[in-house]
Tab-separated table of C-alpha atoms in Angstrom:
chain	number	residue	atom	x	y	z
A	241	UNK	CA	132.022	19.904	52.685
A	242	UNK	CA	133.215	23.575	52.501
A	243	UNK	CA	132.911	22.687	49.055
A	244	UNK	CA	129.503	22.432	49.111
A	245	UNK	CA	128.682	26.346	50.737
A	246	UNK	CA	130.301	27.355	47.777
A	247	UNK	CA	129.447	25.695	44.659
A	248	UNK	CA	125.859	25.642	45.432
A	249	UNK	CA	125.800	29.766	45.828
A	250	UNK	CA	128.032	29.832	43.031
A	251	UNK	CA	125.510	27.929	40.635
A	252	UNK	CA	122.342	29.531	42.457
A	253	UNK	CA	123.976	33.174	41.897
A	254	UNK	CA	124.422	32.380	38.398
A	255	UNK	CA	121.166	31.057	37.712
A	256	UNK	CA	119.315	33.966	39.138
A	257	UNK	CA	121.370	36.396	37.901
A	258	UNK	CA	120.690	34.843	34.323
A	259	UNK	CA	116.938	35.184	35.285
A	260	UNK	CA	116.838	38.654	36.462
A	261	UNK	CA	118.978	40.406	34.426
A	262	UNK	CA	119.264	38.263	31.150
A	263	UNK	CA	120.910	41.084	29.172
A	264	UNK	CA	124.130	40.284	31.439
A	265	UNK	CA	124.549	37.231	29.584
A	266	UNK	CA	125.425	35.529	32.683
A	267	UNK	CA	125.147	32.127	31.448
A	268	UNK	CA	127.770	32.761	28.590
A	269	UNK	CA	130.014	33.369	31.759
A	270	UNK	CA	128.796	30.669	33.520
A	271	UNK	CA	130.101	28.644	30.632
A	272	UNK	CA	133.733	30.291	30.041
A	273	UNK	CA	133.821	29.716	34.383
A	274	UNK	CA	133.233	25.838	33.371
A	275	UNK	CA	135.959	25.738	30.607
A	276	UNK	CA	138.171	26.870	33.416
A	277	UNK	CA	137.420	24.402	35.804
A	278	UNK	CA	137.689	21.853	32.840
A	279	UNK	CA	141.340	23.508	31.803
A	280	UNK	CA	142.680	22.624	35.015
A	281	UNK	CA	141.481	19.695	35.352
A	282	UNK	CA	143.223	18.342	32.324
A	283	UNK	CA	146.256	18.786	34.350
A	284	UNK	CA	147.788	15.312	36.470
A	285	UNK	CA	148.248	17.376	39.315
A	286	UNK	CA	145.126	18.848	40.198
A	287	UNK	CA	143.038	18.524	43.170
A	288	UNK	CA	139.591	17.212	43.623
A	289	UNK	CA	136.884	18.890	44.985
A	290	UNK	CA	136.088	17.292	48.035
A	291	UNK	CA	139.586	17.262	49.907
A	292	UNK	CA	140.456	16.205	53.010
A	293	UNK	CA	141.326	18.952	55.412
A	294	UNK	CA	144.687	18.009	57.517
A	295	UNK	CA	146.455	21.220	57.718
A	296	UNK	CA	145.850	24.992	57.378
A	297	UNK	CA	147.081	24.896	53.928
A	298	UNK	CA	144.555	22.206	53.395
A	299	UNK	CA	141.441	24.653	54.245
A	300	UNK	CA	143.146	27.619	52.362
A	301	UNK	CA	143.075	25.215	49.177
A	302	UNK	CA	139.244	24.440	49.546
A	303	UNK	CA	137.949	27.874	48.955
A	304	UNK	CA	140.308	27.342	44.710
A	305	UNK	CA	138.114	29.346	42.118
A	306	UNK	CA	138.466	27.020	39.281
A	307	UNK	CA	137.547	23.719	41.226
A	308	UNK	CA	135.273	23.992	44.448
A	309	UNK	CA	133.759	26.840	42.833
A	310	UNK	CA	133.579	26.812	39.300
A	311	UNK	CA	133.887	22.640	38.671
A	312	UNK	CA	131.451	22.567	41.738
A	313	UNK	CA	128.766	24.821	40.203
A	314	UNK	CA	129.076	22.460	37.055
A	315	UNK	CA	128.791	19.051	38.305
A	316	UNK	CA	125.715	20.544	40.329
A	317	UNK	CA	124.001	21.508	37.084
A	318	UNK	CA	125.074	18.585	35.600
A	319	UNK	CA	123.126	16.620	38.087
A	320	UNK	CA	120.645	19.172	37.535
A	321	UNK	CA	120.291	18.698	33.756
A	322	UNK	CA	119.835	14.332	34.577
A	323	UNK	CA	117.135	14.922	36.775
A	324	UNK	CA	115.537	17.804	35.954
A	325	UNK	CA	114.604	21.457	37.032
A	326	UNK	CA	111.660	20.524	38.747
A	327	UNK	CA	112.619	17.466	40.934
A	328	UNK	CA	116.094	19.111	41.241
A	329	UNK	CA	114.395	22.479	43.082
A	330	UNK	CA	112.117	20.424	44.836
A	331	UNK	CA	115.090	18.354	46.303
A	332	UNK	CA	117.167	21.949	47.623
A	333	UNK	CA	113.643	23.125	49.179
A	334	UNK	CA	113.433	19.183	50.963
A	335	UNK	CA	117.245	19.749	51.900
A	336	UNK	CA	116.909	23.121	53.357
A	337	UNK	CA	113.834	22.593	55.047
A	338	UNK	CA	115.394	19.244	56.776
A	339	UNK	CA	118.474	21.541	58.429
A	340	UNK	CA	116.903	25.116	58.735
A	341	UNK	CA	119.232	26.639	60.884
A	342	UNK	CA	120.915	23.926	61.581
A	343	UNK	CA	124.107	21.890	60.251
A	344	UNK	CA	124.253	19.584	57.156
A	345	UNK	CA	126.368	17.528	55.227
A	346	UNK	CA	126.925	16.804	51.403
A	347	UNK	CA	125.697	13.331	52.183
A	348	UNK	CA	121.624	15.102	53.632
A	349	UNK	CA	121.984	16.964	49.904
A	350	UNK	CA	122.218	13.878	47.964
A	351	UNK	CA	119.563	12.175	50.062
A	352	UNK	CA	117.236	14.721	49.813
A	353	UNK	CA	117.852	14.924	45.851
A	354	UNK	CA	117.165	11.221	45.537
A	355	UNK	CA	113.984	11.387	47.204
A	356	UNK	CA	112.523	13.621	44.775
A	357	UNK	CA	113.952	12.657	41.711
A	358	UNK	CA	114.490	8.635	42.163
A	359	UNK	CA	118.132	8.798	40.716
A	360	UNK	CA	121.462	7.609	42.643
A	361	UNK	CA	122.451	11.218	42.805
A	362	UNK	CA	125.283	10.485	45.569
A	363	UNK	CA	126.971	7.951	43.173
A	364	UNK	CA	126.849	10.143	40.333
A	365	UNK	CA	128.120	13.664	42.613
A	366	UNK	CA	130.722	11.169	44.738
A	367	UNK	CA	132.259	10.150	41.767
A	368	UNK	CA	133.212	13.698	40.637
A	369	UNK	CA	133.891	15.140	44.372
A	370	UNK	CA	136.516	12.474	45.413
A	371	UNK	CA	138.250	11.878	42.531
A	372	UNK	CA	140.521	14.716	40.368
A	373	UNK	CA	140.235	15.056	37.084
A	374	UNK	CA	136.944	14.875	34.554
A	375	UNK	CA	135.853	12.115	31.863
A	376	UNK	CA	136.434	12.452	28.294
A	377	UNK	CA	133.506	10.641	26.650
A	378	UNK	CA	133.142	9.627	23.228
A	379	UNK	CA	130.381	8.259	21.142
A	380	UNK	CA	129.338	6.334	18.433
A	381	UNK	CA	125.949	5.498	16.502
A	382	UNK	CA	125.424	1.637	15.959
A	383	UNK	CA	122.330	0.523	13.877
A	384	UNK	CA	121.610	-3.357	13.302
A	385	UNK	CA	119.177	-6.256	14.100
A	386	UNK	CA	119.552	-5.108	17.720
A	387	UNK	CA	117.980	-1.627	17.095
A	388	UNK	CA	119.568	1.380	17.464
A	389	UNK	CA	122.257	2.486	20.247
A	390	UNK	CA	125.079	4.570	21.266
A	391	UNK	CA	128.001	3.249	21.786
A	392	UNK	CA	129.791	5.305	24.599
A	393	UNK	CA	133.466	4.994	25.909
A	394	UNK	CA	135.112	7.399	28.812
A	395	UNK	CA	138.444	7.596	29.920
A	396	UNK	CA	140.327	10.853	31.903
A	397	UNK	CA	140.958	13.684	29.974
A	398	UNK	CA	144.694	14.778	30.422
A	399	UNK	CA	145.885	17.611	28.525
A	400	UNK	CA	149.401	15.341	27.989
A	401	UNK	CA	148.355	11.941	26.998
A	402	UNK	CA	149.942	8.773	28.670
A	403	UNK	CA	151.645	10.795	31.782
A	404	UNK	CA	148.850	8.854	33.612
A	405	UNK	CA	146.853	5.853	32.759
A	406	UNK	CA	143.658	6.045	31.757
A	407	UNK	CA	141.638	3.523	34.406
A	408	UNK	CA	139.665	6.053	35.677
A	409	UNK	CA	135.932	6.073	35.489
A	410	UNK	CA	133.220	8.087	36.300
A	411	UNK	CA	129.024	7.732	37.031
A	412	UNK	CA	128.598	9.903	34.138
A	413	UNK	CA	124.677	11.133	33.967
A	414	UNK	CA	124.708	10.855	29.561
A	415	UNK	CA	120.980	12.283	27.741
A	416	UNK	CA	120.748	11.381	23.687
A	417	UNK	CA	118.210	13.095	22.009
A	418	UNK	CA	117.120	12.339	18.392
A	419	UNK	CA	114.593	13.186	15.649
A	420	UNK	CA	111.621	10.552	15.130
A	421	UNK	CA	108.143	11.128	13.347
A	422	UNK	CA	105.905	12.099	16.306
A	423	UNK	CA	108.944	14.718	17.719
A	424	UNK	CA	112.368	14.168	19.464
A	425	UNK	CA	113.041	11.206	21.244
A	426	UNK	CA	115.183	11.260	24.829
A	427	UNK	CA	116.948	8.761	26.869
A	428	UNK	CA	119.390	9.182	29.902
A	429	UNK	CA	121.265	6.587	31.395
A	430	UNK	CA	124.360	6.224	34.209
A	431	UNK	CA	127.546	5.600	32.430
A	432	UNK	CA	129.626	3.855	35.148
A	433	UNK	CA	132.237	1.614	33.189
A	434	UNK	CA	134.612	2.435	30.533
A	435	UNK	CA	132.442	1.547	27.758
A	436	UNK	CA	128.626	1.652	27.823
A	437	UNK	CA	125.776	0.767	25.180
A	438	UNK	CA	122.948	3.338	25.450
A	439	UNK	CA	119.628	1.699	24.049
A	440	UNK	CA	117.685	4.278	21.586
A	441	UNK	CA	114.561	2.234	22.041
A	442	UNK	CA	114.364	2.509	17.978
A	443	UNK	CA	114.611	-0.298	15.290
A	444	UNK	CA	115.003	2.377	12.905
A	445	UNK	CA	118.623	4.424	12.668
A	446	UNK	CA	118.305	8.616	13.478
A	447	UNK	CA	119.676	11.069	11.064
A	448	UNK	CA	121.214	12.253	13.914
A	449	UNK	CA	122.310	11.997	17.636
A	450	UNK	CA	122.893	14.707	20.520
């Protein structure tokens, strides 16, 4: 779980920072650091995050800038943006409080996150720590007798299509937000399985869909 030391200073630097000193437009970097991470994985060879250690080369790889640190700061504010800011905080303070000055693993992080916020967190984090590679998700807006819904598909992003197949899937934390009369509507939902229907809760069809 070395991985874990350093994403979670990585994305808690980056926060403050942004906080503090908001003319460093640290979260514009925080973004270019996540394109990175997402630029290597799009290769077949890359590594995951969470990799077994074996050998000395095997802890020298944990501490690589563009996945434990960078991917690992994004998937953490990923989980952050499902859940939100407030149940997300609450979760670290529960975490830290349970292991003050003592030893932890990734598994106490994802407990303590799910007892504040009520989401699988673990399932959604595992799936991005143990496997390499990051979804490609794509969307469509169907409107019938059924209501409203986005249809959602995911497969692995590879930056050379068909060198690998494409059976990979991830727990994919997926928010739509859309315009109604009394102000934006919002829905998240787990996307587990290669294709996915995401209920709108709407009879009528949005302008639009983010």
């Amino acid at each position: 779980d070395i991985w874990l030391n350093e994403a979670l200073a990585t994305w808690l630097d980056t926060k403050l920072t942004a906080r503090l000193e908001p003319s460093g437009r640290y979260g514009e970097w925080s973004r270019r650091m996540t394109s990175w991470a997402m630029q290597t994985d799009a290769l077949s060879t890359v590594r995951r995050i969470r990799q077994p250690v074996e050998s000395r080369s095997d802890i020298e790889s944990s501490f690589d800038g563009s996945t434990t640190y960078s991917k690992g700061a994004a998937v953490l504010a990923m989980v952050e943006g499902w859940v939100g800011e407030a149940a997300f905080r609450a979760g670290l303070r529960r975490y830290l409080s349970a292991h003050a000055w003592g030893n932890a693993t990734a598994a106490d992080l994802f407990a303590a996150l799910a007892a504040e916020s009520g989401r699988d967190v673990g399932a959604s984090l595992g799936s991005f720590l143990d496997q390499a590679g990051l979804p490609l998700l794509s969307a469509s807006l169907q409107c019938d007798a059924r209501g409203s819904r986005l249809s959602i598909r995911q497969e692995r992003f590879l930056a050379i299509a068909g060198k690998e197949t494409h059976s990979q899937t991830w727990k994919v934390p997926v928010c739509a937000r859309w315009p109604t009369p009394e102000g934006p509507g919002r829905t998240c939902a787990l996307v587990e399985t290669a294709q996915h229907e995401l209920p709108l809760g709407t009879r009528d069809c949005p302008r639009w869909v983010l």
